[in-house]
Amino acid sequence: MTTWFSAADCRLDEFRALVEQQTDRADYPHAAEVRQNVLIYDPEILDADRREAQSELARALLDGPGIVVFRGAFDPAVVDRATAVFTAMISEQRAAGVVHGDHFAKPGANDRVWGALDKFALRDPAAFAGYYANDTLALISSAWLGTGYQVTSQINVVNPGGQAQVAHRDYHLGFMSQQQAEAYPAHIHRLSPTLTLQGAVAHVDMPVETGPTLYLPHSQKYPAGYVAFHLDEFTAYFEDNYVQLPLAKGDAVFFNPALFHGAGTNRSADVRRMANLLQVSSAFGRAMETVDRTAMCRALYPVLRDFAGNVANVVAAAAEGYAFPTNLDHDQPIGGLAPQTQAELLLQALSEKWDTPQFEKALRDQEERRA
């Protein structure tokens, strides 16, 4: 068994053998139909035995096509009320001249509201409650992650002419460069997708010309996929073989974060394609203790400037080595897939021989951006 993945482990013929499988509806008795290899569910799924439904959905995401669509998951009236809140947020951002970075598209190409979950709750708590009381969201989230899950939300609007995203996988390893992903052992590549669930709620009707998300069913099963999606031959295969399903307002799609996917090009003349991008995280993705790593970095910096031992090992033990969670309004992934980590800042300061006041100011600025 491979312990570390590299580009040499990525073989397109093995990938094709997986993604060219056909989804058999007989294996998913609660599904209404299979379209373009994707499982489609109607609201009646909520009337089924809950544990049976959850088991089927978990199998679909893990061993099946990796993607499920729920027709009519959200009441259109509830969606419209939320849309009004999100539209007001976007208008305020535009008036303030805010241009947001994006992970897999050019900054400014789309309208995006980072951290929309708490902004929504604080601006209109009644509308928030009506929206997130949704039973379908609870069903699929608990089916994949169990209890204690954490919801986050980003509003994404792809305007007419907005170009497609590059095919990718998602958080965690999907937000890393190829080199960064290769630094994680293979068992972490297998673990990462089970810690998050990706979803999107359609806030307008999305015919194909508006560019609803492109998917490659069954691609989540390819073990080296977090390396492979960076490679040109895999990108080209995705471009030739993706599926794209139209969605109606209130429909919701959920998928394994390891599924190859990317937002499509909006070729419509006048439809601003709005979706609420949901990322639901496992309760287990947190440490046991709270640690003041900023204070540790501040205390250690004068020592590390002249330290004779292995500085990188000390930094790894003391500083925050991961970019998320953060406040993406201020700490944006412009120029890369993720903002600079605290550990990277500390190593940069040591490498460039900053004096202590300069480092402490940079550390404070970073902490304020992340708050």
Coordinates of C-alpha atoms in Angstrom, one line a residue:
M1 CA 0.0 0.0 0.0
T2 CA 1.3 3.5 -0.9
T3 CA 2.3 5.5 2.1
W4 CA 2.9 8.8 0.4
F5 CA 1.3 10.0 -2.9
S6 CA 3.1 11.8 -5.6
A7 CA 2.5 12.7 -9.2
A8 CA 4.1 9.4 -10.2
D9 CA 1.3 7.5 -8.4
C10 CA -1.4 9.2 -10.5
R11 CA -2.5 7.1 -13.5
L12 CA -5.2 8.3 -15.7
D13 CA -6.3 4.8 -16.7
E14 CA -6.9 3.8 -13.1
F15 CA -8.9 7.1 -12.6
R16 CA -11.0 6.4 -15.7
A17 CA -11.8 2.9 -14.5
L18 CA -13.4 4.5 -11.4
V19 CA -15.2 7.5 -12.9
E20 CA -16.6 5.5 -15.9
Q21 CA -18.7 3.3 -13.6
Q22 CA -22.4 3.6 -13.9
T23 CA -24.6 4.5 -10.9
D24 CA -27.2 1.7 -10.5
R25 CA -30.5 3.1 -9.0
A26 CA -31.3 -0.4 -7.7
D27 CA -28.5 0.1 -5.1
Y28 CA -30.3 3.2 -3.8
P29 CA -34.0 2.4 -3.2
H30 CA -34.9 5.8 -1.8
A31 CA -33.6 7.7 -4.9
A32 CA -36.2 9.0 -7.3
E33 CA -33.9 8.6 -10.3
V34 CA -30.3 8.7 -11.6
R35 CA -29.5 11.5 -14.0
Q36 CA -26.0 11.7 -15.7
N37 CA -24.8 9.2 -13.1
V38 CA -26.0 11.5 -10.2
L39 CA -28.5 10.3 -7.6
I40 CA -31.7 12.5 -7.4
Y41 CA -33.9 12.5 -4.3
D42 CA -37.3 14.0 -3.8
P43 CA -38.7 15.4 -0.5
E44 CA -40.2 12.0 0.3
I45 CA -36.8 10.9 1.5
L46 CA -37.6 12.7 4.7
D47 CA -40.6 10.2 5.2
A48 CA -38.3 7.1 5.1
D49 CA -36.9 5.4 8.1
R50 CA -34.2 7.9 9.2
R51 CA -31.4 5.4 9.8
E52 CA -32.1 3.6 6.5
A53 CA -32.0 6.9 4.6
Q54 CA -28.8 8.0 6.4
S55 CA -27.1 4.7 5.6
E56 CA -28.1 5.0 1.9
L57 CA -26.9 8.6 1.7
A58 CA -23.6 7.8 3.4
R59 CA -23.0 4.9 0.9
A60 CA -23.8 7.2 -2.0
L61 CA -21.2 9.8 -0.9
L62 CA -18.5 7.3 0.0
D63 CA -18.8 4.3 -2.4
G64 CA -21.3 5.6 -4.9
P65 CA -21.2 8.6 -7.2
G66 CA -20.2 10.9 -4.4
I67 CA -22.9 13.4 -5.1
V68 CA -26.7 13.6 -4.3
V69 CA -29.2 16.2 -5.4
F70 CA -32.3 16.9 -3.4
R71 CA -35.2 18.5 -5.4
G72 CA -37.2 21.0 -3.5
A73 CA -35.1 20.8 -0.4
F74 CA -35.8 24.4 0.6
D75 CA -39.0 26.3 0.4
P76 CA -38.6 28.9 -2.3
A77 CA -40.2 31.6 -0.1
V78 CA -37.7 30.9 2.6
V79 CA -34.9 31.0 0.0
D80 CA -36.2 34.4 -1.3
R81 CA -36.1 35.9 2.1
A82 CA -32.5 34.8 2.6
T83 CA -31.7 36.0 -0.9
A84 CA -32.8 39.5 0.0
V85 CA -30.5 39.5 3.0
F86 CA -27.5 38.2 1.0
T87 CA -28.2 40.7 -1.8
A88 CA -28.1 43.6 0.7
M89 CA -24.8 42.3 2.0
I90 CA -23.3 42.2 -1.6
S91 CA -24.6 45.7 -2.3
E92 CA -22.9 47.0 0.8
Q93 CA -19.7 45.3 -0.2
R94 CA -19.8 46.8 -3.6
A95 CA -20.5 50.3 -2.3
A96 CA -17.5 49.9 0.0
G97 CA -15.3 48.9 -2.9
V98 CA -14.6 45.5 -1.5
V99 CA -13.2 42.9 -4.0
H100 CA -13.0 39.4 -2.6
G101 CA -10.5 36.8 -3.5
D102 CA -11.6 33.3 -4.5
H103 CA -9.9 29.9 -4.2
F104 CA -10.3 28.7 -7.7
A105 CA -11.3 31.8 -9.7
K106 CA -9.9 35.3 -10.4
P107 CA -10.5 37.8 -7.6
G108 CA -13.5 40.0 -8.5
A109 CA -14.9 37.6 -11.1
N110 CA -17.7 36.7 -8.8
D111 CA -19.6 38.3 -5.9
R112 CA -18.8 36.4 -2.7
V113 CA -19.8 36.9 0.9
W114 CA -17.3 35.1 3.2
G115 CA -18.5 34.1 6.7
A116 CA -22.1 34.4 5.7
L117 CA -23.4 32.2 8.5
D118 CA -23.0 34.6 11.4
K119 CA -23.6 37.7 9.2
F120 CA -27.0 36.2 8.3
A121 CA -27.9 35.3 11.9
L122 CA -27.0 38.7 13.2
R123 CA -28.7 40.7 10.4
D124 CA -32.0 38.7 10.3
P125 CA -32.2 36.0 13.0
A126 CA -35.8 35.1 12.1
A127 CA -34.9 34.5 8.5
F128 CA -31.9 32.6 9.6
A129 CA -34.0 30.3 11.8
G130 CA -36.4 29.6 9.0
Y131 CA -33.6 28.8 6.6
Y132 CA -31.5 26.6 8.9
A133 CA -34.4 24.7 10.4
N134 CA -34.2 22.7 7.1
D135 CA -34.7 18.9 7.6
T136 CA -32.8 17.9 4.5
L137 CA -29.7 19.7 5.6
A138 CA -29.8 18.0 9.0
L139 CA -30.4 14.6 7.4
I140 CA -27.5 14.6 5.0
S141 CA -25.1 16.3 7.5
S142 CA -25.8 13.8 10.2
A143 CA -25.6 10.9 7.7
W144 CA -22.1 11.9 6.7
L145 CA -20.7 13.4 9.9
G146 CA -22.8 12.2 12.8
T147 CA -23.9 14.7 15.5
G148 CA -22.2 17.8 16.7
Y149 CA -21.4 19.0 13.2
Q150 CA -20.6 22.7 12.5
V151 CA -22.1 24.6 9.6
T152 CA -20.3 27.4 7.7
S153 CA -21.7 29.3 4.7
Q154 CA -20.3 31.4 1.8
I155 CA -22.6 33.2 -0.7
N156 CA -21.3 32.9 -4.2
V157 CA -22.8 34.8 -7.2
V158 CA -21.4 34.1 -10.6
N159 CA -22.4 37.0 -12.9
P160 CA -23.1 36.8 -16.6
G161 CA -19.8 36.1 -18.3
G162 CA -18.2 34.7 -15.1
Q163 CA -15.8 32.0 -16.1
A164 CA -15.6 28.4 -14.9
Q165 CA -13.5 27.4 -12.0
V166 CA -10.5 25.1 -12.4
A167 CA -11.5 21.5 -11.6
H168 CA -10.5 20.7 -8.0
R169 CA -11.3 18.9 -4.8
D170 CA -12.2 20.8 -1.6
Y171 CA -11.2 21.5 1.9
H172 CA -8.9 20.3 3.6
L173 CA -6.3 19.0 1.2
G174 CA -8.0 20.5 -1.8
F175 CA -7.1 23.9 -0.7
M176 CA -3.4 23.1 -0.8
S177 CA -0.8 23.2 -3.5
Q178 CA 0.4 19.9 -5.0
Q179 CA 3.6 20.1 -3.0
Q180 CA 1.7 20.8 0.3
A181 CA -0.7 17.9 -0.3
E182 CA 2.2 15.5 -1.0
A183 CA 3.6 16.3 2.5
Y184 CA 0.6 14.4 4.0
P185 CA 0.7 10.6 4.2
A186 CA -1.8 8.6 2.2
H187 CA -4.0 7.7 5.2
I188 CA -4.6 11.5 5.7
H189 CA -5.7 11.7 2.1
R190 CA -8.3 9.0 2.9
L191 CA -9.3 10.6 6.2
S192 CA -9.8 14.2 5.1
P193 CA -13.0 13.8 3.0
T194 CA -14.8 12.2 6.0
L195 CA -14.3 15.3 8.0
T196 CA -16.4 17.7 5.9
L197 CA -19.4 17.8 3.7
Q198 CA -19.8 20.2 0.8
G199 CA -23.2 21.5 -0.3
A200 CA -24.9 24.2 -2.3
V201 CA -28.4 25.6 -2.2
A202 CA -29.8 27.2 -5.4
H203 CA -31.1 30.7 -4.7
V204 CA -32.3 31.1 -8.3
D205 CA -33.3 28.8 -11.1
M206 CA -30.0 27.5 -12.7
P207 CA -30.5 26.2 -16.2
V208 CA -27.3 24.9 -17.8
E209 CA -26.5 28.1 -19.6
T210 CA -26.0 29.8 -16.2
G211 CA -23.2 27.5 -15.3
P212 CA -24.2 25.3 -12.4
T213 CA -21.4 23.3 -10.9
L214 CA -19.6 20.8 -13.0
Y215 CA -19.1 17.3 -11.4
L216 CA -17.3 14.1 -12.2
P217 CA -19.3 11.4 -10.4
H218 CA -17.3 8.6 -8.7
S219 CA -14.0 10.6 -8.8
Q220 CA -14.0 10.9 -5.0
K221 CA -12.9 7.2 -4.9
Y222 CA -9.5 7.9 -6.5
P223 CA -7.0 7.6 -3.7
A224 CA -4.4 10.0 -5.1
G225 CA -6.9 12.6 -6.3
Y226 CA -5.6 15.4 -4.1
V227 CA -2.4 15.3 -6.1
A228 CA -4.0 14.3 -9.4
F229 CA -6.3 17.3 -9.8
H230 CA -3.2 19.5 -10.1
L231 CA -2.1 17.5 -13.2
D232 CA -2.9 18.7 -16.7
E233 CA -4.0 15.3 -18.0
F234 CA -6.6 14.9 -15.2
T235 CA -7.8 18.4 -15.8
A236 CA -8.2 17.7 -19.5
Y237 CA -10.1 14.5 -18.8
F238 CA -12.4 16.4 -16.4
E239 CA -13.1 19.0 -19.1
D240 CA -14.1 16.3 -21.6
N241 CA -16.2 14.2 -19.2
Y242 CA -17.9 16.3 -16.5
V243 CA -21.7 16.3 -15.9
Q244 CA -23.7 19.4 -15.3
L245 CA -27.3 19.3 -13.9
P246 CA -29.7 22.2 -14.0
L247 CA -31.1 23.2 -10.6
A248 CA -34.4 24.9 -9.6
K249 CA -34.6 27.5 -6.8
G250 CA -34.6 25.6 -3.5
D251 CA -32.8 22.5 -4.9
A252 CA -29.8 21.5 -2.9
V253 CA -26.7 19.4 -3.9
F254 CA -24.3 17.8 -1.5
F255 CA -21.1 16.0 -2.3
N256 CA -18.1 14.3 -0.9
P257 CA -15.3 17.0 -0.8
A258 CA -13.0 14.7 -2.7
L259 CA -15.3 14.8 -5.8
F260 CA -13.7 16.6 -8.7
H261 CA -15.8 19.6 -9.4
G262 CA -15.8 23.3 -10.4
A263 CA -18.3 26.1 -10.9
G264 CA -19.3 26.5 -14.6
T265 CA -19.2 29.5 -16.9
N266 CA -22.3 31.7 -16.8
R267 CA -23.2 32.1 -20.4
S268 CA -26.6 33.7 -19.7
A269 CA -27.2 37.3 -20.6
D270 CA -28.9 38.4 -17.4
V271 CA -28.9 35.7 -14.7
R272 CA -26.8 36.3 -11.6
R273 CA -26.3 32.8 -10.4
M274 CA -26.5 32.8 -6.7
A275 CA -25.8 29.8 -4.5
N276 CA -25.3 29.4 -0.8
L277 CA -22.2 27.2 -0.5
L278 CA -22.4 25.1 2.6
Q279 CA -19.4 23.5 4.3
V280 CA -20.3 21.3 7.2
S281 CA -17.5 20.1 9.4
S282 CA -17.1 17.2 11.8
A283 CA -17.2 17.9 15.5
F284 CA -13.9 15.9 15.7
G285 CA -11.8 18.4 13.7
R286 CA -10.7 20.3 16.9
A287 CA -7.9 19.9 19.5
M288 CA -8.7 18.9 23.1
E289 CA -7.2 22.1 24.7
T290 CA -7.2 25.8 23.9
V291 CA -3.7 27.1 23.4
D292 CA -2.5 30.7 23.1
R293 CA -0.2 30.2 20.2
T294 CA 0.2 33.9 19.6
A295 CA 1.6 34.5 23.1
M296 CA 3.9 31.5 22.5
C297 CA 5.3 32.9 19.3
R298 CA 5.8 36.3 20.9
A299 CA 7.7 34.7 23.8
L300 CA 9.8 32.4 21.6
Y301 CA 10.8 34.8 18.8
P302 CA 13.8 36.4 20.6
V303 CA 15.1 32.9 21.5
L304 CA 14.6 31.5 18.0
R305 CA 16.5 34.3 16.4
D306 CA 19.8 32.9 17.7
F307 CA 18.7 29.3 18.4
A308 CA 21.3 26.6 17.6
G309 CA 18.8 23.7 17.5
N310 CA 16.1 22.8 14.9
V311 CA 14.1 25.9 14.6
A312 CA 11.5 24.3 12.2
N313 CA 10.7 21.7 14.9
V314 CA 10.1 24.3 17.5
V315 CA 7.9 26.3 15.2
A316 CA 5.9 23.2 14.3
A317 CA 5.2 22.6 18.0
A318 CA 4.4 26.2 19.0
A319 CA 2.8 28.1 16.1
E320 CA -0.5 27.5 14.3
G321 CA 0.5 25.6 11.2
Y322 CA -2.9 25.6 9.5
A323 CA -4.5 28.6 7.7
F324 CA -8.1 27.8 8.7
P325 CA -10.5 28.7 10.3
T326 CA -10.0 32.4 9.6
N327 CA -12.0 35.5 8.7
L328 CA -11.9 35.4 4.9
D329 CA -13.2 39.0 4.6
H330 CA -9.8 40.2 5.8
D331 CA -7.4 37.2 5.6
Q332 CA -8.0 36.2 2.0
P333 CA -6.4 33.5 -0.1
I334 CA -5.2 36.0 -2.8
G335 CA -2.1 34.7 -4.5
G336 CA -2.7 31.1 -3.3
L337 CA -5.3 28.7 -2.1
A338 CA -4.9 29.6 1.6
P339 CA -3.8 32.7 3.6
Q340 CA -0.3 32.7 5.3
T341 CA -0.2 30.6 8.5
Q342 CA 1.2 31.8 11.8
A343 CA 4.0 29.3 11.4
E344 CA 4.8 30.6 7.9
L345 CA 4.9 34.2 9.3
L346 CA 7.2 33.2 12.1
L347 CA 9.6 31.4 9.7
Q348 CA 9.5 34.3 7.3
A349 CA 10.4 36.7 10.1
L350 CA 13.3 34.5 11.2
S351 CA 14.5 34.0 7.7
E352 CA 14.5 37.7 6.9
K353 CA 15.9 38.6 10.4
W354 CA 13.1 41.0 11.4
D355 CA 13.6 42.8 14.7
T356 CA 11.3 41.9 17.5
P357 CA 9.0 44.9 17.2
Q358 CA 8.5 44.3 13.5
F359 CA 7.6 40.7 14.1
E360 CA 5.2 41.5 17.0
K361 CA 3.4 44.0 14.8
A362 CA 3.0 41.5 12.0
L363 CA 1.8 38.9 14.4
R364 CA -0.8 41.4 15.8
D365 CA -1.9 42.4 12.3
Q366 CA -2.3 38.7 11.3
E367 CA -4.3 38.0 14.5
E368 CA -6.6 41.0 13.8
R369 CA -7.2 39.7 10.2
R370 CA -8.1 36.3 11.5
A371 CA -10.5 37.5 14.2

